[in-house]
Backbone as a ProteinNet text record, in pm:
[ID]
protein_1_A
[PRIMARY]
XXXXXXXXXXXXXXXXXXXXXXXXXXXXXXXXXXXXXXXXXXXXXXXXXXXXXXXXXXXXXXXXXXXXXXXXXXXXXXXXXXXXXXXXXXXXXXXXXXXXXXXXXXXXXXXXXXXXXXX
[TERTIARY]
10731.1	10682	10726.4	10797.5	10844.7	10728.2	10718.8	10617.8	10687.4	10641.1	10697.4	10587.1	10615.8	10516.1	10577.9	10519.9	10567.9	10494.9	10559.5	10498.2	10569.4	10506.8	10571.7	10521.1	10428.6	10375.3	10288.8	10247.6	10162	10152.6	10096.4	10080.2	10184.3	10256	10360.8	10362	10404	10415.4	10542.4	10541.2	10659.2	10778.5	10891.8	11011.5	11028.6	10925.5	10930.6	10997.2	10994.7	11061.4	10970.8	10996.5	10932.2	11034.3	11009.3	11093	11003.3	11024.4	10950	11028.8	10956.1	11018	10955.5	11033.5	10985.1	11039.3	10951	10990.7	10966.8	11069.3	11060.2	11052.4	10967.5	10956.1	10938.1	10964.2	10945.5	11061.1	11169	11284.3	11370.6	11408.5	11492.3	11629.6	11663.3	11792.2	11831.3	11956.6	12003.5	11963.3	11896.6	11848	11956.4	11936.9	12035.9	12019.7	11898.1	11875	11729.8	11709	11572.6	11562.9	11442	11425.3	11293.5	11285.8	11162.8	11117.4	10988	10924.5	10808.8	10756.7	10640.9	10551.3	10424.6	10327.4	10233.4	10236.5	10148	10019.3	9911.5	9784.1	9797.6	9750.7	9753.1	9888.2	9986.1	10120.5	10164.8	10266.1	10320.8	10410.8	10424.7	10514.7	10657.6	10735.1	10873	10968.8	11089.6	11197.1	11237.7	11263.5	11310.5	11453.4	11476.6	11608	11623.4	11749.6	11780.4	11902.4	11906	12022.6	12057.7	12183.4	12231.2	12240	12184.5	12178.2	12317.5	12404.7	12542.5	12630.3	12692	12777.5	12712	12580.5	12507.9	12520.1	12569.1	12576.6	12436.3	12424.2	12292.6	12285.5	12163.4	12139	12005.5	11992.2	11873.1	11831.3	11702.7	11661.9	11710.5	11736.2	11799.5	11720.1	11588.7	11506.9	11506.6	11556.4	11558	11699.2	11799.3	11937.7	11964.1	12027.5	12057.5	11942.7	11823.7	11708	11660.3	11664.9	11620.5	11742.2	11733.7	11845.3	11791.4	11842.3	11799.5	11901.4	11853	11942.4	11876.4	11954.2	11896.6	11958.3	11881.2	11924.8	11920.5	12034.7	12040.1	11987.8	12025.7	11991.1	11839.9	11769.9	11625.5	11547	11616.8	11549.9	11458	11508.8	11429.1	11504.2	11430.3	11485.2	11415.9	11487.7	11433.3	11451.7	11366.5	11384.4	11357.9	11463.7	11451.3	11420.9	11309.8	11266.3	11280.2	11369.9	11392.3	11357.6	11337.2	11308.3	11198.4	11090.9	10985	10916.9	10877	10810.2	10672.4	10579.5	10447.2	10455.4	10552.2	10565.1	10616	10651.8	10688.1	10564.6	10448.6	10325.8	10300.1	10282.4	10263	10241.5	10203.2	10207.4	10347.4	10413.6	10549.6	10545	10612.4	10616.8	10759.4	10776.1	10905.6	10897.9	11012.2	11017.9	11150	11150.2	11269.9	11311.5	11441.2	11500.8	11590.2	11546.5	11621	11756.8	11767.6	11888.7	11941.3	12068.8	12130.6	12058.2	12032	11961	11812.8	11736.1	11593	11548.6	11419.5	11366.3	11318.9	11231.6	11174.2	11056.1	11070	10970.3	10865.4	10899.3	10809.8	10782.5	10656.1	10614.3	10530.7	10544.4	10458.5	10327.6	10243.7	10111.4	10111.8	10219.4	10231.8	10192.2	10252	10217.9	10208.8	10104.7	10077.9	10163.8	10227.3	10298.3	10232.4	10185.7	10121	10194	10239.4	10313.7	10229	10193.6	10111.8	10200.8	10151.9	10231	10201.1
10472.3	10381.2	10430.5	10345.5	10381.9	10377.4	10479.1	10482.6	10497.8	10422.8	10425.7	10462.2	10558	10602.7	10599.8	10517.6	10508.2	10606.5	10643.5	10727.1	10702.4	10747.2	10740.1	10633.6	10552.1	10449.9	10510.8	10426.8	10474.4	10377	10425.9	10346.4	10391.8	10296	10328.7	10221.9	10259	10162.4	10079.8	9963.5	9878	9954.3	9940.3	10012.3	10145.2	10188.2	10315.5	10306.1	10417.7	10427.3	10491	10457.1	10519.9	10530.2	10622.1	10632	10627.9	10528.6	10514.6	10575.9	10634.5	10690.6	10627.8	10621.3	10570.7	10661.8	10735	10826.5	10761.3	10761.1	10701.4	10810.5	10788.4	10882.3	10803.8	10872	10808.5	10722.6	10722	10639.3	10711.7	10639	10699.6	10635.9	10550.8	10485	10466.8	10432.5	10407.5	10266.6	10253.8	10123.2	10044	9913.9	9829.2	9832.4	9815	9811.4	9845.4	9883.3	9901.4	9829.3	9793.5	9717.4	9743.6	9692.8	9698.1	9555.1	9535.9	9410	9439.8	9336.2	9357	9234.9	9259.7	9151.5	9172.3	9077.4	9079.8	9005.3	9033.9	8966.2	8815.1	8748.2	8603.1	8541.9	8624.9	8574.6	8617	8548	8583.3	8707	8774.2	8888	8840.9	8915.8	8877.2	8992.8	8956.2	9052	9113.6	9244.4	9313	9363.5	9440.3	9499.2	9541.1	9550.9	9593.1	9684.1	9778.6	9865.5	9875.2	9856.1	9874.1	10023.7	10063.7	10206.2	10265.1	10188.8	10233.6	10165.6	10242.1	10185.7	10180.4	10158	10162.9	10042.3	9929.6	9812.3	9766.5	9709	9675.1	9530.1	9480.9	9348.9	9353.9	9269.7	9269.9	9127.7	9111.8	8984.4	8980.7	8860.9	8847.2	8914.1	8905.3	8952.3	9104.8	9177.1	9323.8	9379.7	9295.1	9343.9	9414.3	9530.8	9609.4	9697	9677.5	9761.3	9846.9	9793.9	9865.8	9907	10024.1	10072.9	10132.3	10082.8	10128	10226.7	10329.3	10428.3	10485.3	10560	10619.6	10755.6	10836.9	10967.9	10962.2	10938.8	10921.2	11043.7	11161.5	11283.5	11302.9	11259.4	11278.4	11150.7	11044.2	10917.3	10872.7	10880.6	10844.9	10743.2	10647.4	10546	10556	10520	10529.7	10397.1	10377.3	10266.6	10320.6	10324.9	10366.2	10242.6	10245.3	10132.3	10171.5	10105.5	10132.6	10009.6	10032	9921.8	9831.7	9893.6	9818.3	9720.9	9608	9501.5	9476.9	9422.8	9393.5	9305.2	9217	9129.1	9201	9328.3	9408	9467.3	9450.2	9502	9438.6	9523.5	9474.9	9594	9563.6	9663.5	9655.1	9767.5	9773.8	9828.7	9757.2	9793.5	9824.1	9926.1	9945.7	9890.4	9850.5	9789	9821.3	9809.6	9842.2	9723.5	9700.3	9592.2	9657.5	9667.6	9746.8	9689.1	9555.6	9491.8	9386.3	9353.1	9250.1	9117.3	9083.6	8959	8990	8928.4	8956.3	8995.6	9009.9	9040.5	9182.5	9202.7	9333.6	9354	9452.5	9473.5	9577.7	9668.3	9778.8	9780.3	9809.9	9805.9	9927.7	9972.6	10078	10021.5	10109.4	10068.6	10020.5	10048	10001.9	10106.3	10093.7	10181	10095.4	10118.4	10034.8	10077.6	9979.5	9999.6	9910.3	9971.1	9896.7	9926	9819	9832.5	9772.7	9855.2	9807.8	9764.2	9665.7	9612.9	9687.3
13072.1	12970.8	12833.1	12760.8	12627.5	12529.7	12448	12342.4	12208.5	12110.4	11976	11877.9	11791.5	11694.3	11555.3	11467.5	11330.2	11241.1	11133	11031.3	10899.8	10790.8	10660.8	10567.1	10612.4	10523.4	10414.8	10318.7	10212.4	10098	9989.1	9867	9765.2	9708.9	9613.1	9505.1	9385	9276.8	9293.1	9236.9	9239.5	9181.7	9248.4	9209.3	9280.9	9350.3	9420.2	9555.7	9627.8	9757.3	9861.1	9984.8	10099.7	10211.3	10302.5	10421.7	10544.2	10626.7	10750.7	10865.5	10959.1	11078.7	11202.8	11308.9	11436.7	11545.7	11609	11715.7	11850.7	11934	12067.3	12172.7	12272	12383.7	12513	12625.2	12754.4	12798.4	12721.5	12756.3	12858.8	12963.1	13066.7	13072.2	12975.6	12973.6	12828.1	12806.8	12671.2	12631.1	12519.7	12479.8	12408.1	12390.5	12324.8	12173.2	12125.8	11982.1	11950.5	11827.3	11776.2	11643.3	11608.9	11486.1	11417.4	11294.6	11215.4	11187.3	11198.7	11166.1	11071.1	11005.2	10919.9	10924.2	10896.1	10893.3	10775.6	10683.8	10567.8	10602.6	10530.1	10559.5	10552	10655.8	10658.8	10689.1	10720.6	10749	10888.1	10937.2	11067	11054.3	11166.9	11169.9	11150.2	11072	11044.9	11065.9	11101	11122.2	10989.2	10990.2	10870.4	10888.9	10994.7	11015.1	11160.9	11201.7	11338.5	11336.2	11430.8	11445.2	11592.5	11623.7	11759.9	11789.2	11905.5	11931.3	11955	12017.6	12037	11932.6	11849	11744.9	11609.5	11605.5	11480.1	11390	11441.4	11354.6	11317.7	11198.1	11144.8	11099	11088.5	11030.8	10957.8	10852.8	10768.4	10735	10704.8	10648.9	10505	10454.5	10323.7	10212.2	10216.7	10105.2	10089.9	10189.6	10179	10170.1	10181.9	10176.3	10044.4	10053.3	9934.8	9887.6	9946.3	9909	10025.7	10145.9	10265.5	10346.9	10410.3	10489.3	10618.9	10730.3	10861.7	10915.8	10983.8	11043	11168	11244.2	11365.4	11392	11463.9	11509.2	11662	11721.5	11866.8	11941.4	11894.6	11966.1	11972.2	11868	11862.2	11887.6	11928.8	11959.6	11846.4	11725.7	11608.7	11524	11472.7	11384.9	11250.4	11145.5	11011.2	10937.5	10837.9	10744.9	10605	10524.6	10385	10302.4	10232.5	10150.7	10003.8	9932.2	9790.7	9707.8	9578.5	9486.2	9541.3	9585.1	9651	9556.5	9612.9	9539	9600.5	9523	9581	9704.9	9710.3	9826.8	9950.9	9937.9	10055.6	10123.8	10061.3	10119.9	10255.8	10356.9	10493.9	10585.9	10708.1	10814.6	10874.7	10881.4	10934.2	11076.8	11166	11307.2	11349.1	11429.7	11494.2	11636.2	11685.6	11817.4	11883.7	12015.7	12092.4	12178.6	12178	12256.8	12360.1	12485.3	12583.6	12624.4	12621.3	12672.7	12576.5	12590.3	12507.1	12527	12653.1	12683.1	12692.5	12608.2	12606.5	12467.5	12453.1	12321.8	12309.2	12212.2	12189.5	12285	12373.1	12477.2	12440.8	12351.5	12318.7	12168.9	12134.1	11994.5	11960.2	11835.7	11786.3	11735.1	11685	11639.8	11494.6	11423.5	11285.6	11183.9	11066.1	10954.2	10828.5	10748.9	10632	10514	10452.6	10326.9	10222.9	10115.4	10007.8	9878.3	9811.5	9687	9575.5	9479.7	9368	9252.4	9178.4	9066.3	8937
[MASK]
+++++++++++++++++++++++++++++++++++++++++++++++++++++++++++++++++++++++++++++++++++++++++++++++++++++++++++++++++++++++

């Protein structure tokens, strides 16, 4: 059973930075991709970024392009999300997730980490 544990959230002023980490354990195969999602109060969960585990290609939602950067450490089964130039509208619970195969969705989810950006 794959387990994902996020860390690195917190309270930061607008314009500040945070780095989120997601440690994966229990994996017995090479996964296809991992991603970050977020959910703000009263809103639906939304996609933030994804990274292919082999090759490292990335994709982002438009509102975070140029500010957020996703990366991974294959050897340590860890994924990161660098959040720069944070805005109050980035406030949300951030979740990491794993997509084991090309066909299919995200099957495994972490418990989430709170990011709060004050104005």
